Amino acid sequence: MSDLTATTDIDSRLEGHRVELTGYCYRMLGSAFEAEDAVQDTLVRAWRNIEKFEGRSSLRSWLYRIATNVCLDMLNAGNKRARPVDLSGPTPLAQAALNPLPENTWLEPMPDGRILPSVEDPAEAAVARESVRLAFVAALQHLPPKQRVVLILREVLAWKASEVAELLDTSVASVNSALQRARATLTDHQGDASASADAADPLDEEQRKLLERYVAAFEGYDMKALTALLHEDAVMTMPPFDLWLQGHDDIAGFMTSIGAACEGSRLVATSANGTPAFAHYKPNPDGPGFVPWAVQVIDISDGAITGMHCFLDTPRWFPLFGLPDHLDADAA
């Protein structure tokens, strides 16, 4: 085999693990861009050190070891990302004010295609989707970094305790103890971690119709129709702003007051964090057509919408999701 062929083969084998490694790093870090940086660092380190790979473990396990070390180094900075609902109580509409917090405060959305590898087993696919939901990734942020590693590898990726122990250079007993503590911490945050989002992949007929009605109500700015689709305790968040709203009245009141500029918007379907999502374009104030305003990540439970999570930093999100930076005036 020529050197060029060997190099191409190595590149191809490493690249084949990119999506699952990105999913792992995203769960660890809670940031789309930090996760992609971590994976790129992992693959570069692996490529530079491929001659040191002795084959005692699989290439996949070796890559996870490198990725784990990269993530642990990044987490040593102490940053813990969160959602608005993790930082305070809901904001009454009468007190609503748009106070932005720094970018590194927030848990970030992630396109499904960058973190969910194709799998044939429906049960395995369902676990993968659940484990990248915003609520679950937010709950992971409450764990110390090594407990996070153990819980993700054991509970999400179904590694054996002995495999995790080898990766972390520790004992099986230590891994089992860390897993027990991690489970207990997640139980303490069970209300957050289990905030139900039951969207299937593919969506079933009831879910498709619910989302069709949501699009029609939002684009028509019909608050009566919209609130009929919302769970009575539905929440609306808008990072980078720290406020969040809860309940029909406050959400509808916000949309017809502070958020009134969104009337006449268009929604384009996408997917993020294992749930339905939309690219939200609002009318262009400077001319025809529509301009990016938010990526909406939608939580669905028991036939109702329980969460509208609107990520407003569109110069970052729309390129990440591969979304156009403008819609023509006749866009449907």
Coordinates of C-alpha atoms in Angstrom, one line a residue:
M1 CA 0.0 0.0 0.0
S2 CA 1.4 3.4 -1.0
D3 CA 1.9 6.1 1.6
L4 CA -0.9 8.2 -0.1
T5 CA -3.3 5.2 0.0
A6 CA -2.4 4.6 3.6
T7 CA -3.0 8.2 4.5
T8 CA -6.3 8.3 2.7
D9 CA -7.4 5.1 4.5
I10 CA -6.5 6.5 7.9
D11 CA -8.3 9.8 7.2
S12 CA -11.4 7.8 6.1
R13 CA -11.4 5.6 9.2
L14 CA -11.0 8.5 11.5
E15 CA -13.6 10.6 9.7
G16 CA -16.1 7.7 10.0
H17 CA -16.3 8.4 13.8
R18 CA -16.8 12.1 13.6
V19 CA -20.6 12.2 14.1
E20 CA -20.7 9.9 17.1
L21 CA -17.7 11.6 18.7
T22 CA -19.4 15.0 18.2
G23 CA -22.5 13.6 19.9
Y24 CA -20.3 12.5 22.8
C25 CA -18.5 15.8 23.1
Y26 CA -21.7 17.7 22.8
R27 CA -23.2 15.8 25.7
M28 CA -20.0 16.5 27.7
L29 CA -19.7 20.2 26.9
G30 CA -23.2 21.5 26.1
S31 CA -21.9 23.6 23.3
A32 CA -22.2 22.9 19.6
F33 CA -19.0 24.8 18.7
E34 CA -16.9 23.6 21.5
A35 CA -18.0 20.0 20.7
E36 CA -16.9 20.4 17.1
D37 CA -13.6 22.0 18.2
A38 CA -13.0 19.1 20.6
V39 CA -13.7 16.5 17.9
Q40 CA -11.4 18.2 15.5
D41 CA -8.7 18.3 18.1
T42 CA -9.3 14.6 18.8
L43 CA -8.9 13.6 15.2
V44 CA -5.8 15.7 14.7
R45 CA -4.2 14.1 17.8
A46 CA -5.2 10.7 16.6
W47 CA -3.8 11.3 13.1
R48 CA -0.5 12.6 14.5
N49 CA -0.2 9.6 16.9
I50 CA -1.6 6.8 14.7
E51 CA 1.8 5.0 14.8
K52 CA 1.5 4.8 18.6
F53 CA -1.9 3.1 18.3
E54 CA -1.0 -0.5 19.3
G55 CA -4.3 -2.1 18.5
R56 CA -4.8 -3.4 22.1
S57 CA -8.2 -1.8 22.0
S58 CA -10.4 -0.8 19.0
L59 CA -9.8 2.4 17.1
R60 CA -13.2 3.6 18.3
S61 CA -12.2 3.1 22.0
W62 CA -8.9 4.8 21.4
L63 CA -10.6 7.8 19.9
Y64 CA -13.1 8.0 22.8
R65 CA -10.1 8.0 25.2
I66 CA -8.6 11.0 23.3
A67 CA -11.9 12.8 23.1
T68 CA -12.5 12.3 26.8
N69 CA -9.2 13.8 27.7
V70 CA -9.8 16.7 25.4
C71 CA -13.3 17.4 27.0
L72 CA -11.9 17.0 30.5
D73 CA -9.2 19.6 29.8
M74 CA -11.9 21.9 28.4
L75 CA -14.1 21.4 31.4
N76 CA -11.3 22.2 33.8
A77 CA -12.1 25.9 33.0
G78 CA -15.1 25.3 35.2
N79 CA -17.8 26.6 32.8
K80 CA -21.2 24.9 33.2
R81 CA -23.7 25.7 30.5
A82 CA -27.4 26.1 31.3
R83 CA -30.9 27.0 30.0
P84 CA -32.7 30.1 31.2
V85 CA -35.0 27.8 33.3
D86 CA -32.0 26.5 35.2
L87 CA -30.9 30.0 36.4
S88 CA -34.1 31.6 37.7
G89 CA -37.8 31.3 38.1
P90 CA -40.2 32.3 35.3
T91 CA -40.5 36.0 34.5
P92 CA -43.9 37.6 34.9
L93 CA -44.9 39.3 31.7
A94 CA -45.2 42.7 33.5
Q95 CA -41.5 42.4 34.5
A96 CA -40.2 41.1 31.2
A97 CA -37.0 42.7 30.1
L98 CA -34.4 41.5 27.5
N99 CA -31.2 41.2 29.5
P100 CA -28.5 39.3 27.5
L101 CA -25.9 37.1 29.2
P102 CA -22.6 36.1 27.7
E103 CA -22.6 33.3 25.1
N104 CA -20.7 30.9 27.3
T105 CA -23.6 30.9 29.8
W106 CA -25.9 29.0 27.5
L107 CA -26.6 25.4 26.5
E108 CA -26.6 25.5 22.8
P109 CA -28.7 23.7 20.2
M110 CA -27.2 21.2 17.8
P111 CA -28.5 19.8 14.4
D112 CA -29.4 16.2 14.6
G113 CA -27.3 15.3 11.6
R114 CA -24.1 16.4 13.3
I115 CA -24.6 14.3 16.5
L116 CA -26.9 11.4 15.7
P117 CA -25.3 8.6 13.6
S118 CA -27.6 6.5 11.5
V119 CA -28.5 3.3 13.4
E120 CA -30.9 0.5 12.3
D121 CA -32.2 -0.4 15.8
P122 CA -35.2 1.8 16.6
A123 CA -34.6 1.4 20.4
E124 CA -31.0 2.5 20.1
A125 CA -32.0 5.4 17.9
A126 CA -34.6 6.4 20.5
V127 CA -32.0 6.4 23.3
A128 CA -29.7 8.5 21.2
R129 CA -32.4 11.1 20.6
E130 CA -33.4 11.2 24.2
S131 CA -29.8 11.7 25.3
V132 CA -29.2 14.8 23.2
R133 CA -32.5 16.6 24.3
L134 CA -31.9 20.0 25.8
A135 CA -33.3 19.0 29.1
F136 CA -31.1 15.9 29.4
V137 CA -27.9 17.7 28.3
A138 CA -28.7 20.4 30.8
A139 CA -29.1 17.8 33.5
L140 CA -25.7 16.4 32.6
Q141 CA -24.1 19.8 33.4
H142 CA -24.9 19.2 37.1
L143 CA -22.5 16.3 37.2
P144 CA -18.7 16.5 37.9
P145 CA -16.8 15.9 34.6
K146 CA -15.7 12.3 35.3
Q147 CA -19.2 11.3 36.5
R148 CA -20.5 12.8 33.2
V149 CA -18.1 10.6 31.3
V150 CA -19.2 7.5 33.2
L151 CA -22.9 8.1 32.9
I152 CA -22.7 8.9 29.1
L153 CA -20.5 5.9 28.3
R154 CA -22.5 3.5 30.5
E155 CA -26.1 4.7 30.2
V156 CA -26.1 6.2 26.7
L157 CA -23.5 4.3 24.8
A158 CA -23.8 1.0 26.7
W159 CA -20.2 0.5 27.4
K160 CA -19.2 -2.2 29.9
A161 CA -18.0 -1.0 33.3
S162 CA -14.6 -2.7 32.5
E163 CA -14.3 -0.7 29.3
V164 CA -15.0 2.6 31.0
A165 CA -12.5 1.7 33.8
E166 CA -9.8 1.0 31.2
L167 CA -10.6 4.3 29.4
L168 CA -10.3 6.3 32.7
D169 CA -7.4 4.2 34.1
T170 CA -9.4 3.3 37.1
S171 CA -11.1 0.3 38.7
V172 CA -14.5 -1.2 37.9
A173 CA -15.6 -0.5 41.5
S174 CA -14.7 3.2 41.0
V175 CA -16.7 3.3 37.8
N176 CA -19.7 1.7 39.4
S177 CA -19.5 4.1 42.4
A178 CA -19.3 7.1 40.0
L179 CA -22.3 5.8 38.1
Q180 CA -24.4 5.4 41.2
R181 CA -23.6 9.0 42.3
A182 CA -24.3 10.4 38.9
R183 CA -27.7 8.6 38.8
A184 CA -28.5 10.1 42.2
T185 CA -27.7 13.6 41.0
L186 CA -29.8 13.2 37.9
T187 CA -32.6 12.0 40.1
D188 CA -32.4 15.2 42.1
H189 CA -32.9 17.0 38.8
Q190 CA -35.4 14.6 37.5
G191 CA -38.0 17.3 36.9
D192 CA -35.6 18.9 34.4
A193 CA -34.2 15.8 32.9
S194 CA -37.5 14.2 32.3
A195 CA -39.4 17.2 31.0
S196 CA -41.2 15.1 28.5
A197 CA -40.5 15.4 24.8
D198 CA -42.0 12.4 23.1
A199 CA -41.4 13.3 19.4
A200 CA -40.8 10.1 17.4
D201 CA -38.5 9.7 14.4
P202 CA -40.2 9.7 12.1
L203 CA -43.0 11.8 13.6
D204 CA -46.3 10.1 13.9
E205 CA -49.5 11.4 12.3
E206 CA -50.7 13.2 15.5
Q207 CA -47.3 14.9 16.0
R208 CA -47.2 16.0 12.3
K209 CA -50.7 17.5 12.5
L210 CA -49.8 19.3 15.8
L211 CA -46.7 20.9 14.2
E212 CA -48.7 21.8 11.1
R213 CA -51.2 23.6 13.3
Y214 CA -48.3 25.3 15.2
V215 CA -46.8 26.6 12.0
A216 CA -50.2 27.9 10.8
A217 CA -50.9 29.6 14.1
F218 CA -47.5 31.1 14.4
E219 CA -47.3 32.4 10.8
G220 CA -50.8 33.7 11.1
Y221 CA -50.0 35.2 14.5
D222 CA -53.2 33.7 15.8
M223 CA -52.7 33.7 19.6
K224 CA -56.0 31.9 20.3
A225 CA -55.0 29.0 17.9
L226 CA -51.4 29.0 19.2
T227 CA -52.3 28.8 22.9
A228 CA -54.8 26.0 22.1
L229 CA -51.7 23.9 21.1
L230 CA -49.6 24.8 24.2
H231 CA -49.6 22.8 27.5
E232 CA -50.9 24.9 30.3
D233 CA -47.3 25.0 31.8
A234 CA -45.5 25.5 28.5
V235 CA -42.4 27.5 28.6
M236 CA -40.7 29.9 26.2
T237 CA -37.0 30.7 26.4
M238 CA -34.9 33.1 24.3
P239 CA -31.1 32.8 24.8
P240 CA -29.0 34.9 25.1
F241 CA -31.7 36.7 27.1
D242 CA -32.1 35.3 30.6
L243 CA -35.9 35.7 31.0
W244 CA -38.2 32.8 30.4
L245 CA -42.0 32.8 30.3
Q246 CA -44.4 30.1 31.5
G247 CA -48.1 29.6 30.6
H248 CA -50.5 30.6 27.9
D249 CA -51.2 34.1 29.0
D250 CA -47.6 35.3 29.4
I251 CA -46.4 33.6 26.2
A252 CA -49.2 35.1 24.1
G253 CA -48.9 38.5 25.9
F254 CA -45.1 38.6 25.2
M255 CA -45.6 37.7 21.5
T256 CA -48.2 40.5 21.0
S257 CA -46.1 43.2 22.9
I258 CA -42.3 43.0 23.1
G259 CA -42.3 40.3 20.5
A260 CA -44.8 41.9 18.1
A261 CA -42.2 42.4 15.4
C262 CA -42.4 38.7 14.7
E263 CA -45.9 39.0 13.3
G264 CA -46.0 37.9 9.7
S265 CA -43.0 35.5 10.2
R266 CA -42.2 32.3 8.3
L267 CA -41.1 29.0 9.8
V268 CA -38.9 26.5 7.9
A269 CA -38.7 22.9 9.3
T270 CA -35.5 21.5 10.6
S271 CA -34.5 19.2 13.5
A272 CA -32.3 19.7 16.6
N273 CA -31.5 17.9 19.8
G274 CA -33.6 14.9 18.8
T275 CA -36.8 16.9 18.5
P276 CA -38.6 19.0 15.8
A277 CA -37.2 22.5 15.2
F278 CA -37.8 25.5 13.0
A279 CA -35.8 28.2 11.4
H280 CA -37.7 31.4 12.3
Y281 CA -37.6 34.2 9.7
K282 CA -39.3 37.5 10.5
P283 CA -40.2 40.2 8.0
N284 CA -37.3 42.1 6.7
P285 CA -37.6 45.7 8.2
D286 CA -35.3 47.1 5.4
G287 CA -36.9 45.6 2.3
P288 CA -38.7 42.6 0.8
G289 CA -38.5 39.0 2.1
F290 CA -37.6 37.6 5.5
V291 CA -34.5 37.6 7.6
P292 CA -33.2 35.1 10.2
W293 CA -34.5 35.6 13.7
A294 CA -34.2 32.4 15.7
V295 CA -33.8 28.6 15.7
Q296 CA -36.8 27.3 17.6
V297 CA -36.4 23.9 19.3
I298 CA -39.8 22.5 20.1
D299 CA -40.7 20.1 23.0
I300 CA -43.8 18.0 22.5
S301 CA -45.5 15.9 25.2
D302 CA -48.9 14.1 25.3
G303 CA -50.2 15.9 22.2
A304 CA -49.3 19.4 23.3
I305 CA -46.3 21.7 22.9
T306 CA -44.5 22.0 26.2
G307 CA -41.5 24.1 25.2
M308 CA -40.6 26.8 22.6
H309 CA -36.8 27.4 22.9
C310 CA -35.8 30.2 20.7
F311 CA -32.1 30.7 20.1
L312 CA -31.6 34.1 18.7
D313 CA -27.9 34.3 17.8
T314 CA -28.6 33.6 14.1
P315 CA -25.2 34.5 12.7
R316 CA -23.9 31.4 14.6
W317 CA -26.9 29.1 14.3
F318 CA -28.1 29.5 10.7
P319 CA -24.8 28.5 9.1
L320 CA -24.4 25.6 11.6
F321 CA -27.9 24.3 10.5
G322 CA -27.2 25.0 6.8
L323 CA -30.0 27.5 6.6
P324 CA -30.3 30.3 4.1
D325 CA -29.7 33.9 5.3
H326 CA -32.8 35.2 3.5
L327 CA -36.2 34.1 2.3
D328 CA -37.9 35.6 -0.7
A329 CA -41.2 37.4 -0.2
D330 CA -43.2 34.6 -1.7
A331 CA -41.6 31.9 0.6
A332 CA -44.2 29.5 1.9

